[in-house]
Amino acid sequence: GNGEEDTKSGVHKLGPEPFDPALDGAYLQSSCGGRKRAVKECLLDQGVLAGIGNIYADEILFTSKIRPDRAANSLTAAEWKRLAETIPERLSYFIEKNAVAPAEYLAGNGTEYRNTPFLQVYGHEGAPCPHCGTPLRRVVIAGRSSVFCPHCQKAKKR
């Protein structure tokens, strides 16, 4: 062929899965750190990382204390490392709580889990942050709803 086999499924373009040891801060930084797009868009990009849905992206970023709308190229090496460590930790937590089955988190829909008590920010716009009490805010990033704490997840200092 002409090198175009399997362009329909896009499987050849998938990044590592969340529990892959190759997923570390250096990998995330090299994949996303040069881009101006929002860090949340990077997490949802199947070519960077396979299988993180919208809900879990918000939860991971909240735990990492990184605002979802921050430009990827504004994150420090330490922040990429924290993010890489938080991804498997948070997903393990949700799987363990039976909030989501592994096959379902990989399918990336997760909508039926919107009201699970284990979600700290997703679906809780206007509610107090579980850490500091500041009302959670919602923004739209790449057409997806994103909820974050403006106090705990600060914009990058200029």
Short mmCIF file of C-alpha atoms in Angstrom, two decimals:
data_model
loop_
_atom_site.label_atom_id
_atom_site.label_comp_id
_atom_site.label_asym_id
_atom_site.label_seq_id
_atom_site.Cartn_x
_atom_site.Cartn_y
_atom_site.Cartn_z
CA GLY A 1 0.00 0.00 0.00
CA ASN A 2 0.68 3.66 0.08
CA GLY A 3 0.99 3.80 3.86
CA GLU A 4 -2.67 4.64 4.32
CA GLU A 5 -3.97 1.41 5.84
CA ASP A 6 -6.21 1.86 8.86
CA THR A 7 -6.73 5.60 8.54
CA LYS A 8 -10.44 5.17 9.32
CA SER A 9 -10.16 3.83 12.87
CA GLY A 10 -7.31 6.07 13.97
CA VAL A 11 -6.04 3.27 16.22
CA HIS A 12 -2.48 3.77 15.02
CA LYS A 13 -2.62 7.32 16.35
CA LEU A 14 -3.67 6.55 19.93
CA GLY A 15 -1.38 7.71 22.69
CA PRO A 16 -0.53 5.56 25.73
CA GLU A 17 -3.33 4.51 28.06
CA PRO A 18 -3.61 6.12 31.51
CA PHE A 19 -1.93 3.18 33.30
CA ASP A 20 0.95 2.85 30.82
CA PRO A 21 4.35 3.38 32.53
CA ALA A 22 5.35 5.45 29.46
CA LEU A 23 2.93 8.10 30.66
CA ASP A 24 5.10 10.46 32.67
CA GLY A 25 5.67 14.18 32.98
CA ALA A 26 8.36 14.19 30.30
CA TYR A 27 6.06 12.43 27.84
CA LEU A 28 3.18 14.85 28.48
CA GLN A 29 5.46 17.86 28.29
CA SER A 30 7.05 16.72 25.02
CA SER A 31 3.63 15.89 23.53
CA CYS A 32 1.77 19.02 24.65
CA GLY A 33 4.15 21.51 26.21
CA GLY A 34 4.89 23.37 23.00
CA ARG A 35 1.24 24.08 22.25
CA LYS A 36 -0.85 27.11 23.13
CA ARG A 37 -4.09 25.14 23.34
CA ALA A 38 -5.77 24.48 26.69
CA VAL A 39 -4.23 21.75 28.82
CA LYS A 40 -7.64 20.09 29.05
CA GLU A 41 -7.73 19.75 25.25
CA CYS A 42 -4.43 17.89 25.48
CA LEU A 43 -5.89 15.45 28.01
CA LEU A 44 -8.88 14.78 25.76
CA ASP A 45 -6.66 14.30 22.67
CA GLN A 46 -6.65 10.55 21.98
CA GLY A 47 -3.39 10.99 20.09
CA VAL A 48 -1.71 12.20 23.30
CA LEU A 49 -3.49 9.94 25.77
CA ALA A 50 -6.03 7.22 25.11
CA GLY A 51 -9.25 7.04 27.04
CA ILE A 52 -9.68 10.09 29.26
CA GLY A 53 -13.20 11.45 29.02
CA ASN A 54 -14.44 14.94 29.77
CA ILE A 55 -15.58 14.23 33.34
CA TYR A 56 -12.33 12.60 34.41
CA ALA A 57 -10.24 15.30 32.75
CA ASP A 58 -11.93 17.85 35.06
CA GLU A 59 -11.36 15.67 38.12
CA ILE A 60 -7.69 15.03 37.23
CA LEU A 61 -7.00 18.73 36.66
CA PHE A 62 -8.74 19.67 39.92
CA THR A 63 -6.62 17.20 41.91
CA SER A 64 -3.51 18.44 40.05
CA LYS A 65 -4.45 22.08 40.90
CA ILE A 66 -4.16 23.03 37.23
CA ARG A 67 -6.81 25.19 35.54
CA PRO A 68 -8.35 23.42 32.54
CA ASP A 69 -8.12 26.52 30.34
CA ARG A 70 -4.41 27.13 30.94
CA ALA A 71 -2.27 27.14 27.82
CA ALA A 72 -0.35 23.86 27.73
CA ASN A 73 2.87 25.77 27.03
CA SER A 74 2.50 27.64 30.35
CA LEU A 75 2.83 24.49 32.49
CA THR A 76 6.10 23.82 34.29
CA ALA A 77 7.93 20.49 34.29
CA ALA A 78 6.77 20.00 37.90
CA GLU A 79 3.14 20.55 36.87
CA TRP A 80 3.42 18.04 34.00
CA LYS A 81 4.92 15.52 36.43
CA ARG A 82 2.09 16.11 38.94
CA LEU A 83 -0.48 15.73 36.17
CA ALA A 84 1.09 12.48 34.93
CA GLU A 85 1.07 11.06 38.48
CA THR A 86 -2.52 12.17 39.11
CA ILE A 87 -4.00 10.53 35.98
CA PRO A 88 -3.63 6.86 37.03
CA GLU A 89 -4.25 7.72 40.70
CA ARG A 90 -7.62 9.37 40.02
CA LEU A 91 -8.76 6.76 37.50
CA SER A 92 -7.83 3.97 39.93
CA TYR A 93 -9.87 5.75 42.58
CA PHE A 94 -12.99 6.00 40.39
CA ILE A 95 -12.66 2.39 39.23
CA GLU A 96 -12.16 1.21 42.82
CA LYS A 97 -15.23 3.14 43.99
CA ASN A 98 -17.17 1.39 41.24
CA ALA A 99 -18.07 4.85 40.05
CA VAL A 100 -17.03 3.64 36.61
CA ALA A 101 -16.00 0.32 35.13
CA PRO A 102 -12.68 0.30 33.23
CA ALA A 103 -14.41 -0.49 29.92
CA GLU A 104 -16.74 2.46 30.45
CA TYR A 105 -14.03 4.96 31.31
CA LEU A 106 -12.15 3.81 28.21
CA ALA A 107 -15.29 4.31 26.14
CA GLY A 108 -15.09 7.86 27.48
CA ASN A 109 -18.79 8.58 27.85
CA GLY A 110 -19.29 8.58 31.61
CA THR A 111 -22.49 10.61 31.42
CA GLU A 112 -24.45 8.24 33.61
CA TYR A 113 -21.93 8.89 36.40
CA ARG A 114 -22.59 12.62 36.49
CA ASN A 115 -24.23 12.44 39.92
CA THR A 116 -21.80 10.08 41.58
CA PRO A 117 -20.83 11.36 45.04
CA PHE A 118 -17.18 10.77 44.16
CA LEU A 119 -16.95 13.56 41.59
CA GLN A 120 -15.44 16.65 43.22
CA VAL A 121 -16.00 19.26 40.51
CA TYR A 122 -17.71 17.92 37.40
CA GLY A 123 -21.41 18.85 37.40
CA HIS A 124 -20.95 21.02 40.50
CA GLU A 125 -20.80 24.50 38.96
CA GLY A 126 -21.65 27.11 41.62
CA ALA A 127 -21.22 24.66 44.50
CA PRO A 128 -18.46 25.31 47.07
CA CYS A 129 -15.03 23.85 46.28
CA PRO A 130 -14.53 20.75 48.48
CA HIS A 131 -11.10 22.12 49.50
CA CYS A 132 -11.51 25.87 49.98
CA GLY A 133 -15.23 26.67 49.66
CA THR A 134 -14.86 29.05 46.70
CA PRO A 135 -17.80 28.62 44.28
CA LEU A 136 -16.80 26.37 41.38
CA ARG A 137 -16.83 27.97 37.93
CA ARG A 138 -17.72 26.55 34.55
CA VAL A 139 -16.02 27.43 31.27
CA VAL A 140 -16.36 25.92 27.82
CA ILE A 141 -13.14 24.58 26.30
CA ALA A 142 -13.16 23.13 22.79
CA GLY A 143 -16.94 22.80 23.02
CA ARG A 144 -16.85 20.81 26.28
CA SER A 145 -18.07 21.98 29.65
CA SER A 146 -15.29 22.28 32.24
CA VAL A 147 -15.70 22.96 35.95
CA PHE A 148 -12.85 24.19 38.15
CA CYS A 149 -12.05 26.10 41.32
CA PRO A 150 -10.72 29.59 40.55
CA HIS A 151 -8.88 29.62 43.90
CA CYS A 152 -7.26 26.16 43.96
CA GLN A 153 -6.63 26.05 40.20
CA LYS A 154 -5.01 29.40 39.62
CA ALA A 155 -4.25 30.96 36.28
CA LYS A 156 -0.52 31.00 35.58
CA LYS A 157 1.18 33.94 37.24
CA ARG A 158 2.26 36.42 34.60
#
